[in-house]
Short mmCIF file of C-alpha atoms in Angstrom, two decimals:
data_model
loop_
_atom_site.label_atom_id
_atom_site.label_comp_id
_atom_site.label_asym_id
_atom_site.label_seq_id
_atom_site.Cartn_x
_atom_site.Cartn_y
_atom_site.Cartn_z
CA MET A 1105 -233.82 147.63 -59.39
CA ILE A 1106 -237.27 147.63 -60.69
CA ASN A 1107 -238.01 146.93 -64.66
CA ILE A 1108 -240.90 147.49 -65.35
CA SER A 1109 -241.81 147.26 -69.66
CA GLU A 1110 -243.16 149.54 -71.73
CA ARG A 1111 -246.27 147.60 -71.41
CA ALA A 1112 -247.17 147.56 -68.07
CA GLN A 1113 -246.04 151.51 -67.78
CA GLN A 1114 -248.77 151.65 -70.34
CA HIS A 1115 -251.47 149.79 -68.56
CA PHE A 1116 -250.79 151.40 -64.84
CA LEU A 1117 -251.21 155.01 -66.76
CA LYS A 1118 -254.61 154.33 -68.23
CA LEU A 1119 -255.94 152.43 -64.97
CA ILE A 1120 -254.63 156.01 -63.16
CA GLN A 1121 -256.18 158.05 -65.87
CA GLN A 1122 -260.13 156.38 -65.39
CA GLN A 1123 -259.71 157.00 -61.55
CA GLY A 1124 -259.77 161.36 -62.43
CA ILE A 1125 -257.24 162.15 -59.34
CA ASP A 1126 -254.83 164.34 -59.54
CA GLY A 1127 -251.27 163.26 -58.41
CA LEU A 1128 -252.30 159.49 -58.64
CA GLY A 1129 -249.41 157.16 -58.45
CA ILE A 1130 -249.20 153.35 -57.89
CA ARG A 1131 -247.59 152.05 -54.59
CA LEU A 1132 -246.12 148.21 -54.95
CA ARG A 1133 -244.95 146.24 -51.34
CA ALA A 1134 -244.23 142.99 -50.72
CA VAL A 1135 -246.22 141.05 -47.95
CA LYS A 1136 -245.59 138.51 -45.98
CA ALA A 1137 -241.98 139.17 -47.44
CA GLY A 1138 -239.05 136.34 -46.46
CA THR A 1139 -241.50 133.58 -46.32
CA PRO A 1140 -242.97 131.02 -48.71
CA ALA A 1141 -246.15 132.96 -48.46
CA ALA A 1142 -245.06 136.02 -49.58
CA ASP A 1143 -246.95 137.81 -52.54
CA CYS A 1144 -247.02 141.47 -54.52
CA GLN A 1145 -249.58 143.85 -53.63
CA LEU A 1146 -250.14 146.80 -56.11
CA GLU A 1147 -252.86 149.59 -54.92
CA PHE A 1148 -253.54 153.54 -56.00
CA CYS A 1149 -251.38 155.91 -53.71
CA GLU A 1150 -251.48 159.52 -53.65
CA PRO A 1151 -249.10 161.99 -52.08
CA ALA A 1152 -250.61 162.31 -48.92
CA ASP A 1153 -251.21 158.56 -47.90
CA LEU A 1154 -247.01 158.11 -48.77
CA ALA A 1155 -245.08 157.53 -45.35
CA GLY A 1156 -242.78 159.72 -46.83
CA ASP A 1157 -239.68 156.25 -47.07
CA GLU A 1158 -240.67 155.60 -49.84
CA TRP A 1159 -238.77 154.41 -52.98
CA THR A 1160 -239.63 156.57 -56.13
CA VAL A 1161 -239.61 154.48 -59.46
CA GLU A 1162 -240.42 157.59 -62.30
CA CYS A 1163 -242.46 156.14 -65.05
CA ARG A 1164 -244.01 157.34 -68.02
CA GLY A 1165 -247.13 160.09 -66.53
CA PHE A 1166 -247.02 158.61 -62.94
CA PRO A 1167 -244.59 157.63 -59.91
CA LEU A 1168 -244.48 154.14 -58.62
CA TYR A 1169 -243.72 154.21 -54.85
CA VAL A 1170 -242.26 151.12 -53.19
CA ASP A 1171 -242.65 150.65 -50.01
CA ALA A 1172 -239.43 150.74 -47.94
CA ALA A 1173 -239.41 147.66 -45.84
CA SER A 1174 -240.07 145.93 -49.10
CA VAL A 1175 -237.01 146.96 -51.61
CA PRO A 1176 -234.69 144.28 -50.27
CA PHE A 1177 -237.12 141.57 -51.37
CA LEU A 1178 -238.05 143.53 -54.40
CA ASP A 1179 -234.50 144.41 -55.83
CA ALA A 1180 -234.45 143.08 -59.55
CA ALA A 1181 -238.13 142.06 -59.88
CA ASP A 1182 -239.68 141.94 -63.17
CA ILE A 1183 -243.55 143.81 -63.77
CA ASP A 1184 -244.81 143.04 -67.32
CA TYR A 1185 -248.43 143.28 -68.99
CA GLU A 1186 -249.45 140.67 -71.56
CA THR A 1187 -252.28 140.94 -74.20
CA SER A 1188 -253.97 138.13 -75.69
CA ALA A 1189 -257.26 137.72 -77.21
CA THR A 1190 -259.09 137.63 -74.12
CA GLY A 1191 -257.73 140.54 -72.35
CA GLY A 1192 -254.15 141.09 -70.31
CA GLN A 1193 -252.18 139.73 -67.81
CA LEU A 1194 -250.15 141.75 -65.14
CA THR A 1195 -246.90 139.44 -63.98
CA ILE A 1196 -244.47 140.36 -61.40
CA ARG A 1197 -241.81 137.96 -61.15
CA ALA A 1198 -239.77 139.14 -57.62
CA PRO A 1199 -236.69 136.65 -57.40
CA ARG A 1200 -235.79 137.96 -53.81
CA ILE A 1201 -238.99 137.89 -52.64
CA LYS A 1202 -239.11 134.84 -50.97
CA GLY A 1203 -235.96 135.35 -48.99
CA ASP A 1204 -232.21 133.82 -49.63
CA ALA A 1205 -231.26 130.57 -49.12
CA PRO A 1206 -228.66 130.41 -45.84
CA GLY A 1207 -225.21 130.69 -47.40
CA GLU A 1208 -222.34 128.29 -45.90
CA GLY A 1209 -221.89 129.34 -43.01
CA ALA A 1210 -225.19 129.70 -41.65
CA SER A 1211 -226.03 127.47 -38.57
CA VAL A 1212 -227.72 124.73 -38.53
CA VAL A 1213 -230.94 126.46 -37.07
CA GLU A 1214 -231.13 128.80 -39.80
CA ARG A 1215 -230.64 126.07 -42.12
CA VAL A 1216 -233.64 123.71 -40.33
CA ARG A 1217 -235.89 126.89 -40.26
CA TYR A 1218 -235.24 127.47 -43.92
CA VAL A 1219 -235.92 124.20 -44.88
CA ILE A 1220 -239.38 123.90 -42.84
CA GLU A 1221 -240.82 127.39 -43.98
CA THR A 1222 -239.66 126.76 -47.88
CA GLU A 1223 -240.80 122.61 -47.90
CA ILE A 1224 -242.31 121.51 -45.62
CA ASN A 1225 -244.84 123.74 -44.40
CA PRO A 1226 -246.22 124.42 -47.53
CA ARG A 1227 -246.87 120.81 -47.86
CA VAL A 1228 -248.81 120.52 -44.55
CA ALA A 1229 -250.65 123.82 -45.15
CA SER A 1230 -253.05 122.42 -47.31
CA HIS A 1231 -254.14 120.55 -44.15
CA GLY A 1232 -254.16 123.72 -42.39
CA GLY A 1233 -251.24 122.35 -40.37
CA ARG A 1234 -247.90 124.34 -39.29
CA ILE A 1235 -244.36 122.70 -38.02
CA SER A 1236 -241.55 124.72 -36.02
CA LEU A 1237 -238.62 124.49 -34.30
CA GLU A 1238 -238.80 123.65 -30.61
CA GLU A 1239 -235.08 123.44 -30.21
CA ILE A 1240 -231.87 121.59 -31.56
CA THR A 1241 -229.94 119.39 -29.43
CA ALA A 1242 -226.16 119.35 -28.85
CA GLU A 1243 -226.45 115.98 -30.23
CA GLY A 1244 -228.12 116.91 -33.42
CA VAL A 1245 -231.55 116.18 -32.36
CA VAL A 1246 -234.37 118.24 -33.80
CA LEU A 1247 -237.52 118.69 -32.00
CA LEU A 1248 -240.52 120.14 -33.72
CA ARG A 1249 -243.91 121.24 -32.37
CA PHE A 1250 -247.12 120.87 -34.84
CA GLY A 1251 -249.95 123.30 -34.74
CA GLY A 1252 -253.39 124.04 -36.79
CA GLY A 1253 -254.73 121.11 -38.17
CA CYS A 1254 -251.29 118.93 -37.64
CA HIS A 1255 -251.95 119.30 -33.44
CA GLY A 1256 -253.63 116.17 -32.90
CA CYS A 1257 -253.78 114.91 -35.88
CA GLY A 1258 -253.98 111.24 -35.83
CA MET A 1259 -251.18 110.75 -38.90
CA ALA A 1260 -248.87 113.46 -36.96
CA ASP A 1261 -246.36 110.22 -36.89
CA VAL A 1262 -246.06 109.31 -40.11
CA THR A 1263 -245.39 112.86 -41.35
CA LEU A 1264 -242.93 112.98 -39.25
CA LYS A 1265 -241.10 109.78 -40.38
CA HIS A 1266 -241.91 109.63 -43.94
CA GLY A 1267 -241.77 113.58 -44.72
CA VAL A 1268 -240.32 115.88 -41.84
CA GLU A 1269 -237.78 113.91 -40.92
CA LYS A 1270 -236.63 112.64 -44.74
CA THR A 1271 -236.43 115.82 -46.09
CA LEU A 1272 -234.62 117.32 -42.98
CA ARG A 1273 -231.68 114.81 -42.94
CA GLU A 1274 -231.22 114.76 -47.02
CA ARG A 1275 -230.92 118.46 -46.56
CA ILE A 1276 -228.84 118.73 -43.27
CA PRO A 1277 -226.66 115.82 -42.84
CA GLU A 1278 -225.97 116.97 -39.16
CA ILE A 1279 -229.32 116.52 -37.94
CA THR A 1280 -229.36 112.69 -36.33
CA ALA A 1281 -232.86 112.50 -35.35
CA VAL A 1282 -236.33 114.31 -35.50
CA ARG A 1283 -238.54 114.31 -32.69
CA ASP A 1284 -242.09 115.19 -31.81
CA ALA A 1285 -242.15 118.03 -28.74
CA THR A 1286 -246.11 119.13 -29.16
CA ASP A 1287 -248.58 117.10 -26.69
CA HIS A 1288 -250.80 115.79 -29.28
CA ALA A 1289 -254.02 114.99 -26.64
CA SER A 1290 -254.72 118.71 -26.39
CA GLY A 1291 -255.22 119.19 -30.27
CA SER A 1292 -258.93 121.28 -30.63
CA ASN A 1293 -258.50 120.54 -34.23
CA PRO A 1294 -256.98 117.56 -36.36
CA TYR A 1295 -256.95 117.02 -39.47
CA PHE A 1296 -257.22 113.25 -38.90
CA SER A 1297 -258.74 112.44 -35.33
CA ARG A 1298 -256.73 109.68 -33.39
CA SER A 1299 -259.42 107.16 -33.68
CA ALA A 1300 -260.32 107.75 -37.45
CA ALA A 1301 -256.40 107.05 -38.31
CA GLY A 1302 -256.33 104.31 -35.95
CA LYS A 1303 -259.11 102.69 -37.63
CA SER A 1304 -257.57 103.50 -41.11
CA ALA A 1305 -254.50 101.76 -40.19
CA LEU A 1306 -256.22 98.71 -39.09
CA ALA A 1307 -258.31 98.48 -42.29
#
C-alpha cells in the first residue's frame, strides 16, 4: 500500500492540469531496486504508454500507476509534498526500496553479498571502484574481485585489510579471512597508481 498525502495529490494534479492532456496520469517506478543505489522515478504517463500490468492507485483527479516490478520495493512508501517560503519539496520515503537484510537462515554467501552491496561498495564508489564476491571457501576464506578505480589501485591492500576485511569479519563471524583475487597488474584506470602509492608510503 502506497500512502499519498493530500498535499502531494494536489501538487501532482496541478502539474497534470498544466500539461492539458486528457487521461494523463503519473507513473512511479523503482530504479536499481534492491541495491544501495535504488531510487524512485516519477514521470507523466498517458494510457497508451502503459504496459498493462501496472498497479493503479486512484488519487483525487488522476491515476498513479506503479510499475509492476517495482511494487514489492515500493510497498509502504509515503509520498508527501512540503511547502515552504521558497517553494515546495516532494519527498518519497520507501523503506523497502533497497531490499531487505538477509534473515537468520540466510547463507554466508547471501550475507556477504548484502554487506558488500550495502556497506562496502557505497564507500569505494567515491573512488570509482566496485568490489564483488568471487568465492567463499569451505574454510571461510572470502575471495573478492576489485573493479573500476580499485582495479590496480596502489591502496587496494590497505582498503582490503583495514576496511573490507574488518567490516566483513565484524558482521559475519563465520569468515576466517578475506583475500584479493584481482590481477591488479592489468588495471587500466586505478584511483591511486601503484608507484604513487609506494612513494606516499615511503614519505
